[in-house]
Coordinates of N, CA and C in Angstrom, one line a residue:
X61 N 12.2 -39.1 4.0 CA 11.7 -38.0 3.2 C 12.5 -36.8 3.6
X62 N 13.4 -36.1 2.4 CA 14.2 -34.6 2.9 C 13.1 -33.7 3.4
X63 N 13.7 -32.9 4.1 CA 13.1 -32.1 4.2 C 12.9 -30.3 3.6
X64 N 11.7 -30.2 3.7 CA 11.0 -29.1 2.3 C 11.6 -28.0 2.4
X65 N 12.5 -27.5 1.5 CA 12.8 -26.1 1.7 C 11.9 -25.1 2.1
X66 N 12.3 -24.5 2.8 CA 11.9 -23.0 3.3 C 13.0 -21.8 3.0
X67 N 11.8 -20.6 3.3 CA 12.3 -19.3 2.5 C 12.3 -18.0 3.8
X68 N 13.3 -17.4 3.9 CA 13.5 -16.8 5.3 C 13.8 -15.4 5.3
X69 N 12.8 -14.6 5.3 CA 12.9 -13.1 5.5 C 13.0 -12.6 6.7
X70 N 14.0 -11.6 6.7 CA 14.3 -10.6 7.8 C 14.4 -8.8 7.4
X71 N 12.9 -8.6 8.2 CA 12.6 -7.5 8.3 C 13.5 -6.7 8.8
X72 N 13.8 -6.8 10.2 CA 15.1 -6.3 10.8 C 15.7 -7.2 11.7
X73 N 17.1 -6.6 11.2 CA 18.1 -7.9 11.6 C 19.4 -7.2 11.3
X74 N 20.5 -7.8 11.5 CA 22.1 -7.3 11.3 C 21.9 -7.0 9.5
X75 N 21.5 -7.9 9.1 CA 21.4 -7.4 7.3 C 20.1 -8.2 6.8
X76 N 18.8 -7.0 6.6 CA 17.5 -7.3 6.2 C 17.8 -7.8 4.5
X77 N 17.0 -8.7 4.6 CA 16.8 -9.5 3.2 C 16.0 -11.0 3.1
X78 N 16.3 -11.7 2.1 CA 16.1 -13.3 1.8 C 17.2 -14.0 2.1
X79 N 16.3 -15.7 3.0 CA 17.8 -16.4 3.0 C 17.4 -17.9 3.0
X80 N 17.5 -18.5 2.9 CA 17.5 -19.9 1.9 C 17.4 -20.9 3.0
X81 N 18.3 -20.2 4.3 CA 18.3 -21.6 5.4 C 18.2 -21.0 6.4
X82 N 17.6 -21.4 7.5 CA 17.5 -21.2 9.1 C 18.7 -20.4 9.7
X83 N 19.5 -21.9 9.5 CA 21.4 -21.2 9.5 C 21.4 -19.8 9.2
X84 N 21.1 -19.7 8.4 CA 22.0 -17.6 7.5 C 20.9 -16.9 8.6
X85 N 19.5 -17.1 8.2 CA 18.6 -16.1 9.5 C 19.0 -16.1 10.7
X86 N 19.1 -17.3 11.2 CA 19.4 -17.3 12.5 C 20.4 -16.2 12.7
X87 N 21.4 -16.0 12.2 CA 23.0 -15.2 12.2 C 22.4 -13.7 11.9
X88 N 21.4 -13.5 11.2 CA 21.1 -12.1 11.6 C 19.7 -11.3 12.4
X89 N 19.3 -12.4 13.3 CA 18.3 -11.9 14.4 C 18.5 -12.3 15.5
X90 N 19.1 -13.3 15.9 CA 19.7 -14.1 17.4 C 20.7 -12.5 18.1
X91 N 19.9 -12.1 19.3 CA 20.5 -11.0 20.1 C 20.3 -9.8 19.3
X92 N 19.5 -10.2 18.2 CA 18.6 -8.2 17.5 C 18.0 -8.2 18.3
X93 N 17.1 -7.0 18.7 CA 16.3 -6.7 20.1 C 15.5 -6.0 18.8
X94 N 14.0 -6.7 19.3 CA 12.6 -6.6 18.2 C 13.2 -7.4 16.7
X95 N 14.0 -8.6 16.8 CA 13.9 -8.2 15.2 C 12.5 -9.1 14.6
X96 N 12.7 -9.1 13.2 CA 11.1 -8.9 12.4 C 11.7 -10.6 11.4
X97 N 11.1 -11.4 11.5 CA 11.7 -12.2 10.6 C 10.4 -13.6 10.0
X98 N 10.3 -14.0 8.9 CA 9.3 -15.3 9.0 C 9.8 -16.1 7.8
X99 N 9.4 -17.2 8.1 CA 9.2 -18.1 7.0 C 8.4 -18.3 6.0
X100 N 8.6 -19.2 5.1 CA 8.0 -19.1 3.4 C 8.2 -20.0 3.0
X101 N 7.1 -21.0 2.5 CA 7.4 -22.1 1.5 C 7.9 -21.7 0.1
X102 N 8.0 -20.8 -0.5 CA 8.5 -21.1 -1.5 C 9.3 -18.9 -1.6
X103 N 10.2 -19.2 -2.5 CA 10.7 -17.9 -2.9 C 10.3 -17.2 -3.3
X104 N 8.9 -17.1 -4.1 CA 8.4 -16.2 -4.9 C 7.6 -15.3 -3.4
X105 N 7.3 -16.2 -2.8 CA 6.0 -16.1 -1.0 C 7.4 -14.9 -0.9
X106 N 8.5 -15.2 -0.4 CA 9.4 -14.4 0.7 C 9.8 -13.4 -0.3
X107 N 9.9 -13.4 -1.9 CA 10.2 -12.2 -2.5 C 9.2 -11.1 -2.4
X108 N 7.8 -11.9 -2.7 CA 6.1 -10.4 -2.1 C 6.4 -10.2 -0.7
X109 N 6.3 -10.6 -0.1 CA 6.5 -10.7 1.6 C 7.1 -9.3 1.6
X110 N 8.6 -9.9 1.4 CA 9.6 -8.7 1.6 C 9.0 -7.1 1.2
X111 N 8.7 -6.9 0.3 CA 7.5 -5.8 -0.6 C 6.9 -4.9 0.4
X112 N 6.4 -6.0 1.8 CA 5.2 -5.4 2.3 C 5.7 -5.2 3.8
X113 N 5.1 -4.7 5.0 CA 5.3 -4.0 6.4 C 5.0 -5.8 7.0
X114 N 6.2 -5.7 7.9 CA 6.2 -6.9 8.5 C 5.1 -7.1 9.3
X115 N 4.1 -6.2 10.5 CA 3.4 -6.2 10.5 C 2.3 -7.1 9.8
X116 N 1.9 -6.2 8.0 CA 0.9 -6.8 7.9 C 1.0 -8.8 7.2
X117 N 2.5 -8.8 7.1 CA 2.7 -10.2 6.5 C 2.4 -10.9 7.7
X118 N 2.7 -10.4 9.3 CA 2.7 -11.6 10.2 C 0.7 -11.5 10.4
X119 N 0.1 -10.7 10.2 CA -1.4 -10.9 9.9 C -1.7 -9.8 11.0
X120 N -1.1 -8.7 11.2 CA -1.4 -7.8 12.2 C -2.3 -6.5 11.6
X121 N -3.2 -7.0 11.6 CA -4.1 -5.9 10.4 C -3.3 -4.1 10.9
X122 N -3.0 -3.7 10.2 CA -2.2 -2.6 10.4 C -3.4 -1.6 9.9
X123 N -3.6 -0.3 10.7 CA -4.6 0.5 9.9 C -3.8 2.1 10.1
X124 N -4.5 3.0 9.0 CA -4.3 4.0 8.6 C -5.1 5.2 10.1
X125 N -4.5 6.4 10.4 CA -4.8 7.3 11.3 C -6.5 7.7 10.5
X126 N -7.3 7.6 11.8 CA -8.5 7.9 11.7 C -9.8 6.7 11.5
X127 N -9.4 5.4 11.6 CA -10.3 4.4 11.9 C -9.9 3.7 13.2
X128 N -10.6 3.2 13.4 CA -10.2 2.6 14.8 C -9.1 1.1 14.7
X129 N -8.5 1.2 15.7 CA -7.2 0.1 15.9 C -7.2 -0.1 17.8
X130 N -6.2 -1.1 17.8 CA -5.8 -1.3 19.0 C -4.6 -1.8 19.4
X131 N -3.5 -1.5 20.1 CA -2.4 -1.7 20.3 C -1.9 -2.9 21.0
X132 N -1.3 -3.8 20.5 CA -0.9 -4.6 21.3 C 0.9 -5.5 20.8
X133 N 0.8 -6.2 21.5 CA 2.4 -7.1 21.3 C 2.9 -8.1 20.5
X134 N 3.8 -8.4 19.3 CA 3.7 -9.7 19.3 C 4.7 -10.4 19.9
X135 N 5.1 -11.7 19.4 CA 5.9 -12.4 19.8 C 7.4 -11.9 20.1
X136 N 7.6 -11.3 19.5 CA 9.1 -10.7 19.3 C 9.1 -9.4 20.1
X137 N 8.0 -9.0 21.0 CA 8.0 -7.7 21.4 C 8.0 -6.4 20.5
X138 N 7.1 -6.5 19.5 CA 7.0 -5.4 18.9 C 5.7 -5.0 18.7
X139 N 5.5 -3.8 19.3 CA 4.5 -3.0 19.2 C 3.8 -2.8 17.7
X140 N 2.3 -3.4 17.8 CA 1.8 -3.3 16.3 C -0.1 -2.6 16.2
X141 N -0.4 -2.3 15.6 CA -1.9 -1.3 15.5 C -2.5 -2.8 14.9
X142 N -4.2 -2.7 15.6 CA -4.9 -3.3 14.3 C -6.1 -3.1 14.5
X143 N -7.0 -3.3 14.1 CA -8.8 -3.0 14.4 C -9.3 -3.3 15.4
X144 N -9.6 -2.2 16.2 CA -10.2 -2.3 17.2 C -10.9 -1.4 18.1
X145 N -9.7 -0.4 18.9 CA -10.7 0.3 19.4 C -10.2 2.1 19.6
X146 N -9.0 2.3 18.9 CA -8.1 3.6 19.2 C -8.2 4.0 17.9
X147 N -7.3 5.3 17.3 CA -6.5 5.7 16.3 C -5.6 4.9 16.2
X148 N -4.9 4.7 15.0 CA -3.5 4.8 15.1 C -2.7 5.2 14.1
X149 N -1.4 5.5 14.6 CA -0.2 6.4 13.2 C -0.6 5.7 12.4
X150 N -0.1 7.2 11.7 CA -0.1 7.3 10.1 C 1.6 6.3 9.8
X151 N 1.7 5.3 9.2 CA 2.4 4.6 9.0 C 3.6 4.8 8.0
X152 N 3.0 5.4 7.1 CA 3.9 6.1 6.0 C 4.7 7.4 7.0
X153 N 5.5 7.3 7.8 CA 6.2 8.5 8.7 C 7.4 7.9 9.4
X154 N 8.2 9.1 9.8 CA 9.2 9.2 9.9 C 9.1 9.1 11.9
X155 N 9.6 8.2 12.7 CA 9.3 8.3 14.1 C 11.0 8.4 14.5
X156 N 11.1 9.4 15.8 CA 12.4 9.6 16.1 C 12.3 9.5 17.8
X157 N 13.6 9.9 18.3 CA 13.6 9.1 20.0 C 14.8 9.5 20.1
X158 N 15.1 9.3 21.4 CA 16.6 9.7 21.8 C 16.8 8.6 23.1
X159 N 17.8 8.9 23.8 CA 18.3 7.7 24.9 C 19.5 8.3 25.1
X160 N 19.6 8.6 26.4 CA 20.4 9.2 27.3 C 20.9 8.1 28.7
X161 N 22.3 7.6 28.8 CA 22.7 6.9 29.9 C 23.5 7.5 31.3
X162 N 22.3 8.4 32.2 CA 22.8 9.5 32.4 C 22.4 10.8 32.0
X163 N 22.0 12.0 32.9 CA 21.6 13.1 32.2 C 22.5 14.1 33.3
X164 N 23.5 14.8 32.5 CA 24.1 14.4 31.0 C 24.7 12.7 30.9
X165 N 25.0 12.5 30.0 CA 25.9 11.4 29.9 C 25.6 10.6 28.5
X166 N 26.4 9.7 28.1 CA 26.4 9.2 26.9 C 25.1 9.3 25.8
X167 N 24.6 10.2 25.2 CA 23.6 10.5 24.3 C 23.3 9.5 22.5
X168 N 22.0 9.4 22.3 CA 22.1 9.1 21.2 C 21.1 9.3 20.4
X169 N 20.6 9.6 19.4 CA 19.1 9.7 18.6 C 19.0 8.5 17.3
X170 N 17.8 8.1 16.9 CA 17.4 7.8 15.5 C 16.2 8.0 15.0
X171 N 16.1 7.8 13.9 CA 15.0 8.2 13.0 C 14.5 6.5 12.5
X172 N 13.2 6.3 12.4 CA 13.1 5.0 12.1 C 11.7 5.1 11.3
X173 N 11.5 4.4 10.2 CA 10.3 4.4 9.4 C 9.2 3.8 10.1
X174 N 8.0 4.0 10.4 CA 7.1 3.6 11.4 C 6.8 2.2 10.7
X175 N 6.5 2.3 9.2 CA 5.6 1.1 8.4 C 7.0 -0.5 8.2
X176 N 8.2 0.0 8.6 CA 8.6 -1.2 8.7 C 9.6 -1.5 9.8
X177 N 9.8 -0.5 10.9 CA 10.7 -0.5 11.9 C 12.4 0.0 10.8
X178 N 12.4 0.4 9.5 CA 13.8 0.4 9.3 C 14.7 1.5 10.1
X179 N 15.8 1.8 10.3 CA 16.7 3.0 11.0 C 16.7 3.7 9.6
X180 N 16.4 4.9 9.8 CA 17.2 5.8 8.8 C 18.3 6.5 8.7
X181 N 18.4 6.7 10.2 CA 19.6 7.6 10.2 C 20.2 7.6 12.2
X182 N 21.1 7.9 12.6 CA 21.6 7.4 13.8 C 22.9 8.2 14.4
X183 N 22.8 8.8 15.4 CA 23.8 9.5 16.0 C 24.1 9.6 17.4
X184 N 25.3 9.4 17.7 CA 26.0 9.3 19.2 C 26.7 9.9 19.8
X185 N 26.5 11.0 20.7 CA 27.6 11.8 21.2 C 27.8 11.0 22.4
X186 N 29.5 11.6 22.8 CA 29.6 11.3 24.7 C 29.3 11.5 25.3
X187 N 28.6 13.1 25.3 CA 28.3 13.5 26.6 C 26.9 14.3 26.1
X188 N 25.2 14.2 26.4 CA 24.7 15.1 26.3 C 23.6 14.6 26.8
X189 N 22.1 15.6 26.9 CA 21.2 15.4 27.3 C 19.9 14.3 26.5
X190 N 19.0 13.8 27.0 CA 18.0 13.3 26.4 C 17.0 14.2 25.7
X191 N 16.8 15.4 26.5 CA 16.0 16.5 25.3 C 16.4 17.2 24.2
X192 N 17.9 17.5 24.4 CA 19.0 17.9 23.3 C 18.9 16.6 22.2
X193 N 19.0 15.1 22.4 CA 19.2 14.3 21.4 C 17.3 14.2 20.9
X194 N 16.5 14.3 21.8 CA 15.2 14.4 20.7 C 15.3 15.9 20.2
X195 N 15.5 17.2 20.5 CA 15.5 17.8 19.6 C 16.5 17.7 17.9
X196 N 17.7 17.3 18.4 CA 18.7 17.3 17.3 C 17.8 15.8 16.2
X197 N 17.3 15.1 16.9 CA 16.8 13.7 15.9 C 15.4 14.6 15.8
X198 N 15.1 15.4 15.8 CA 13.6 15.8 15.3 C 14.1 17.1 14.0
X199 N 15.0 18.0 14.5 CA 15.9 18.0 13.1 C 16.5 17.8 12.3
X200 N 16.9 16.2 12.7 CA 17.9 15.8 11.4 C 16.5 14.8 10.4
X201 N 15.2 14.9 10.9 CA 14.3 14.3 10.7 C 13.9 15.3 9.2
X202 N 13.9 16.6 9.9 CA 13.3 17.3 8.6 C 14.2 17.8 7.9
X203 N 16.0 17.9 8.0 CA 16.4 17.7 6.9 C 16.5 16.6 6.1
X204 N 16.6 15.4 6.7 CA 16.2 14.6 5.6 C 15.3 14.2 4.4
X205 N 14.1 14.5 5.2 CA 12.4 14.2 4.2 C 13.3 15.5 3.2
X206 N 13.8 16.7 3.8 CA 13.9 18.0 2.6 C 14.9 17.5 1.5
X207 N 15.9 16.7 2.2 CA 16.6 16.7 1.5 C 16.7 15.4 0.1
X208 N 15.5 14.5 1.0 CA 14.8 13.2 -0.3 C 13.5 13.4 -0.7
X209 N 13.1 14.7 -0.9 CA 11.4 15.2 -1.3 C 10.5 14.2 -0.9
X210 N 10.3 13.8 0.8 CA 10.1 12.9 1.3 C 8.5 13.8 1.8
X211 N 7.5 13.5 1.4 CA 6.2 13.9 2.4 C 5.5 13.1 3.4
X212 N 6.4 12.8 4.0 CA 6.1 12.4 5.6 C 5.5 13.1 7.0
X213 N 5.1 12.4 7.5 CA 5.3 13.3 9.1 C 6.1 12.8 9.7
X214 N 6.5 13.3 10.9 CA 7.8 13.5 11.7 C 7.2 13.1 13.3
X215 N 6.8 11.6 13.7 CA 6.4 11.5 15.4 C 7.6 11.6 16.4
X216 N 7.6 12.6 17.2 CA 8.0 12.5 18.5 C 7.4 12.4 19.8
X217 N 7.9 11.8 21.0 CA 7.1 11.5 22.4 C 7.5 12.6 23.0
X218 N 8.8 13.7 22.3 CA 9.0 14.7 23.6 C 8.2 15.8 22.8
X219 N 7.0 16.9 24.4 CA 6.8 18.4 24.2 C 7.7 19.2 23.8
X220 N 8.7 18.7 24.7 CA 9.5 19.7 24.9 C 10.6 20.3 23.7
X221 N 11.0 18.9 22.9 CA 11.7 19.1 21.9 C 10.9 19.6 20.7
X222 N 9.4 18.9 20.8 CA 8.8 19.9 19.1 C 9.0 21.3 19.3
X223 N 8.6 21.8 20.7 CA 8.6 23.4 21.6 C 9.8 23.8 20.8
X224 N 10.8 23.5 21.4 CA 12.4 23.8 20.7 C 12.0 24.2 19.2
X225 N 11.6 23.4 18.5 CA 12.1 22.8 17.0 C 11.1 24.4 16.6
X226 N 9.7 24.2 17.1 CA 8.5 25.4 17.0 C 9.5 26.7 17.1
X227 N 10.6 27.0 18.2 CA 11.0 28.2 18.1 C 12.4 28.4 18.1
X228 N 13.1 27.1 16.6 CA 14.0 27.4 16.1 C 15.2 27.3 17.2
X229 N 15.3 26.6 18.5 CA 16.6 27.1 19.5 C 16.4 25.3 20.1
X230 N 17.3 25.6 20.8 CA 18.0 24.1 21.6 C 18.1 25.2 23.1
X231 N 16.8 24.8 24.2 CA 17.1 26.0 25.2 C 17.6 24.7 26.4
X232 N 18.5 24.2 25.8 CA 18.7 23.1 27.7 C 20.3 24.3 27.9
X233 N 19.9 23.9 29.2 CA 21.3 24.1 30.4 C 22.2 23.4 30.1
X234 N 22.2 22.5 29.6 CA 24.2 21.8 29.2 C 25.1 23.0 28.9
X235 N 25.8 22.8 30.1 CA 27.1 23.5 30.3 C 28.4 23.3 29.1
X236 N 28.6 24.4 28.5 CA 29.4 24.3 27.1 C 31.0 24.1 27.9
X237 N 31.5 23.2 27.8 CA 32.6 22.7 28.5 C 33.7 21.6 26.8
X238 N 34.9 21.5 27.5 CA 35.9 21.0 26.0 C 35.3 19.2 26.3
X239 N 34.3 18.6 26.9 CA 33.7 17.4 26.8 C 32.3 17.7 25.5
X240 N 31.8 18.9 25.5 CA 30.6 19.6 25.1 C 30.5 20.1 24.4
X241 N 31.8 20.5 23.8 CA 32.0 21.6 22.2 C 31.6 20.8 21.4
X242 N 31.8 20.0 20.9 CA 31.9 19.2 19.4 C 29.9 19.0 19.5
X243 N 29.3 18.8 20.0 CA 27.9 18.4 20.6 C 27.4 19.8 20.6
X244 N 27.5 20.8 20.6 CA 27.2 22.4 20.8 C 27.3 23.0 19.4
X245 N 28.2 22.6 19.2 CA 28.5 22.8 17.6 C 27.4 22.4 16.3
X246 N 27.1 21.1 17.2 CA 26.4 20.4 16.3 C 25.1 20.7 16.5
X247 N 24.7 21.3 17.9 CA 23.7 21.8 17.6 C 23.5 23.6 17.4
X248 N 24.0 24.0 17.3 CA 24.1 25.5 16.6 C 24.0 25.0 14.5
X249 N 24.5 23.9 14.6 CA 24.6 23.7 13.2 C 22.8 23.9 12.9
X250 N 22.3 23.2 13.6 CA 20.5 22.2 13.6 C 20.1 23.3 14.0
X251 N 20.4 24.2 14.7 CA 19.5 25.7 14.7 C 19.7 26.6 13.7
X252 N 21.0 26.9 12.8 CA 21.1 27.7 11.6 C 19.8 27.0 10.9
X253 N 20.5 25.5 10.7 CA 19.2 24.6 9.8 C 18.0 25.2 9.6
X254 N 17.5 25.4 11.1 CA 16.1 26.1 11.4 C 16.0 27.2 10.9
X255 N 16.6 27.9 11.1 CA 16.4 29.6 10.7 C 16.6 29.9 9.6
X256 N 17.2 28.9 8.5 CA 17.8 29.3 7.1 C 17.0 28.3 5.8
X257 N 16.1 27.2 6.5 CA 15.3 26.6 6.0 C 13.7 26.6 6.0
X258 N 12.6 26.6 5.1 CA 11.6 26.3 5.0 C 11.1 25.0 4.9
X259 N 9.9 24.5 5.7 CA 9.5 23.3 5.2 C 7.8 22.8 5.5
X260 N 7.6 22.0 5.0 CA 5.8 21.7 5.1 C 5.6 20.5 5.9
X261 N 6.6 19.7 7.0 CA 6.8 18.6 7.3 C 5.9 18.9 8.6
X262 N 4.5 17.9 8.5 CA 4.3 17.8 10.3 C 4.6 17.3 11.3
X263 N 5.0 18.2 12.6 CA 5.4 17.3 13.8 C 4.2 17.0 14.3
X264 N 4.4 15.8 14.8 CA 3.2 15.6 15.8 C 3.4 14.8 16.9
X265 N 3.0 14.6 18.1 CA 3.2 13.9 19.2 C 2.6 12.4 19.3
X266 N 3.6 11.8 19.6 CA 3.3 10.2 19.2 C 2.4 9.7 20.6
X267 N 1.4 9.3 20.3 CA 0.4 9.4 21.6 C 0.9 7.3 22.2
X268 N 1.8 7.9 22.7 CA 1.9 6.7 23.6 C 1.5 5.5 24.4
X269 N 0.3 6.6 25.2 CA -0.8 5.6 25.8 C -1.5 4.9 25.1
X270 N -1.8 5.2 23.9 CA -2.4 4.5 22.9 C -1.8 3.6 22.1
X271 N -0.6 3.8 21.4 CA -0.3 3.2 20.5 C 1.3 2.4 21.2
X272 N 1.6 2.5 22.3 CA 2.4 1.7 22.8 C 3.9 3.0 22.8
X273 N 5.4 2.0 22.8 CA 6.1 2.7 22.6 C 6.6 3.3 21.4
X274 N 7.0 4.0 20.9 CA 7.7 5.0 20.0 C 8.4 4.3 18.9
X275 N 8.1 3.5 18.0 CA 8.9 2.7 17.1 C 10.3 3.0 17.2
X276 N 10.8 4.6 17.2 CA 12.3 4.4 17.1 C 13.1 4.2 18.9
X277 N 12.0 4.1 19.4 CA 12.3 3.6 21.1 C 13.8 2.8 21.2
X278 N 14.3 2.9 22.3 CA 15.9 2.6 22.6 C 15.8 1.0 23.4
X279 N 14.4 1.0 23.5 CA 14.1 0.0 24.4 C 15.2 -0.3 26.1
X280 N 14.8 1.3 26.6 CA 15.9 1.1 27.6 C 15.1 1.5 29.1
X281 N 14.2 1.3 29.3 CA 13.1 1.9 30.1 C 13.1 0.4 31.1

């Protein structure tokens, strides 16, 4: 007896989509860190699938901020909400993070959609701090939503960087040095941003203890 085709979605992976054999999936989630992927008896199953938050296709009842949920892991290590006994995010939002190897030392930020783990946007300097890359990824957060009439909220895990963002400045000690211009620049740019822009976008603090780590997490802890 052949055996039955199967239908193979990847949530996140080297290249999210549909794939027909084990083979092609395999090749884009083997050494992803969290990736999101399942099977499907038939094509039409993995074309709705795809549609919807990987979450709720793997059966992780996923809920809306203000009924109760509870945080836990799945198989793949990814942090997911479902009924039980917390809050949890608003799903429709924008979550951002930074990762620093070294303070100062090799810097980076992203932006990541909470409801499907996707990256939206991603930056790496040489040399800089971890509160400087959550502030700069908490502003490149709200020019985005402005700039795709996006009505989201904006989660971050740092005080310190909404603080910044609240009074328009980048106040860290990084010493402006010819390793640290290009990075200085770029944040002088993200503070005009501030000062020369309006917007309605809420920050809010991503409550951790509850809801696990930070979706756009570096997973480097």
């Amino acid at each position: 007896m052949s055996k039955k085709q199967k239908y193979y979605v990847v949530w996140q992976g080297n290249s999210p989509g549909i794939y027909d054999t084990w083979e092609e999936c395999k090749k884009q989630v083997v050494g992803v860190s969290a990736a999101q992927y399942k099977s499907f008896e038939s094509r039409q199953e993995a074309e709705a699938a795809f549609q919807r938050p990987y979450d709720e296709v793997k059966g992780h009842k996923t809920v809306r901020e203000g009924k109760e949920s509870i945080v836990g892991v799945d198989e793949n290590g990814m942090t997911f909400v479902r009924e039980g006994a917390v809050d949890g995010p608003v799903l429709d939002s924008l979550a951002v993070d930074a990762a620093c190897s070294g303070n100062p030392g090799v810097m980076e930020y992203q932006g990541v959609y909470v409801a499907t783990r996707q990256q939206i946007f991603h930056y790496k300097a040489p040399v800089g701090t971890n509160n400087i890359g959550e502030f700069l990824a908490i502003v490149h957060g709200l020019s985005y939503l402005k700039k795709h009439r996006l009505n989201q909220i904006i989660y971050s895990d740092s005080r310190i960087a909404i603080n910044w963002v609240k009074h328009k400045e980048c106040r860290s000690k990084l010493s402006l040095t010819a390793q640290t211009a290009e990075l200085w620049n770029y944040i002088r740019r993200a503070e005009a941003w501030l000062q020369s822009n309006s917007y309605t976008t809420e920050i809010r603090k991503w409550d951790t203890d509850r809801w696990g780590e930070i979706p756009a997490d570096f997973g480097r802890k």
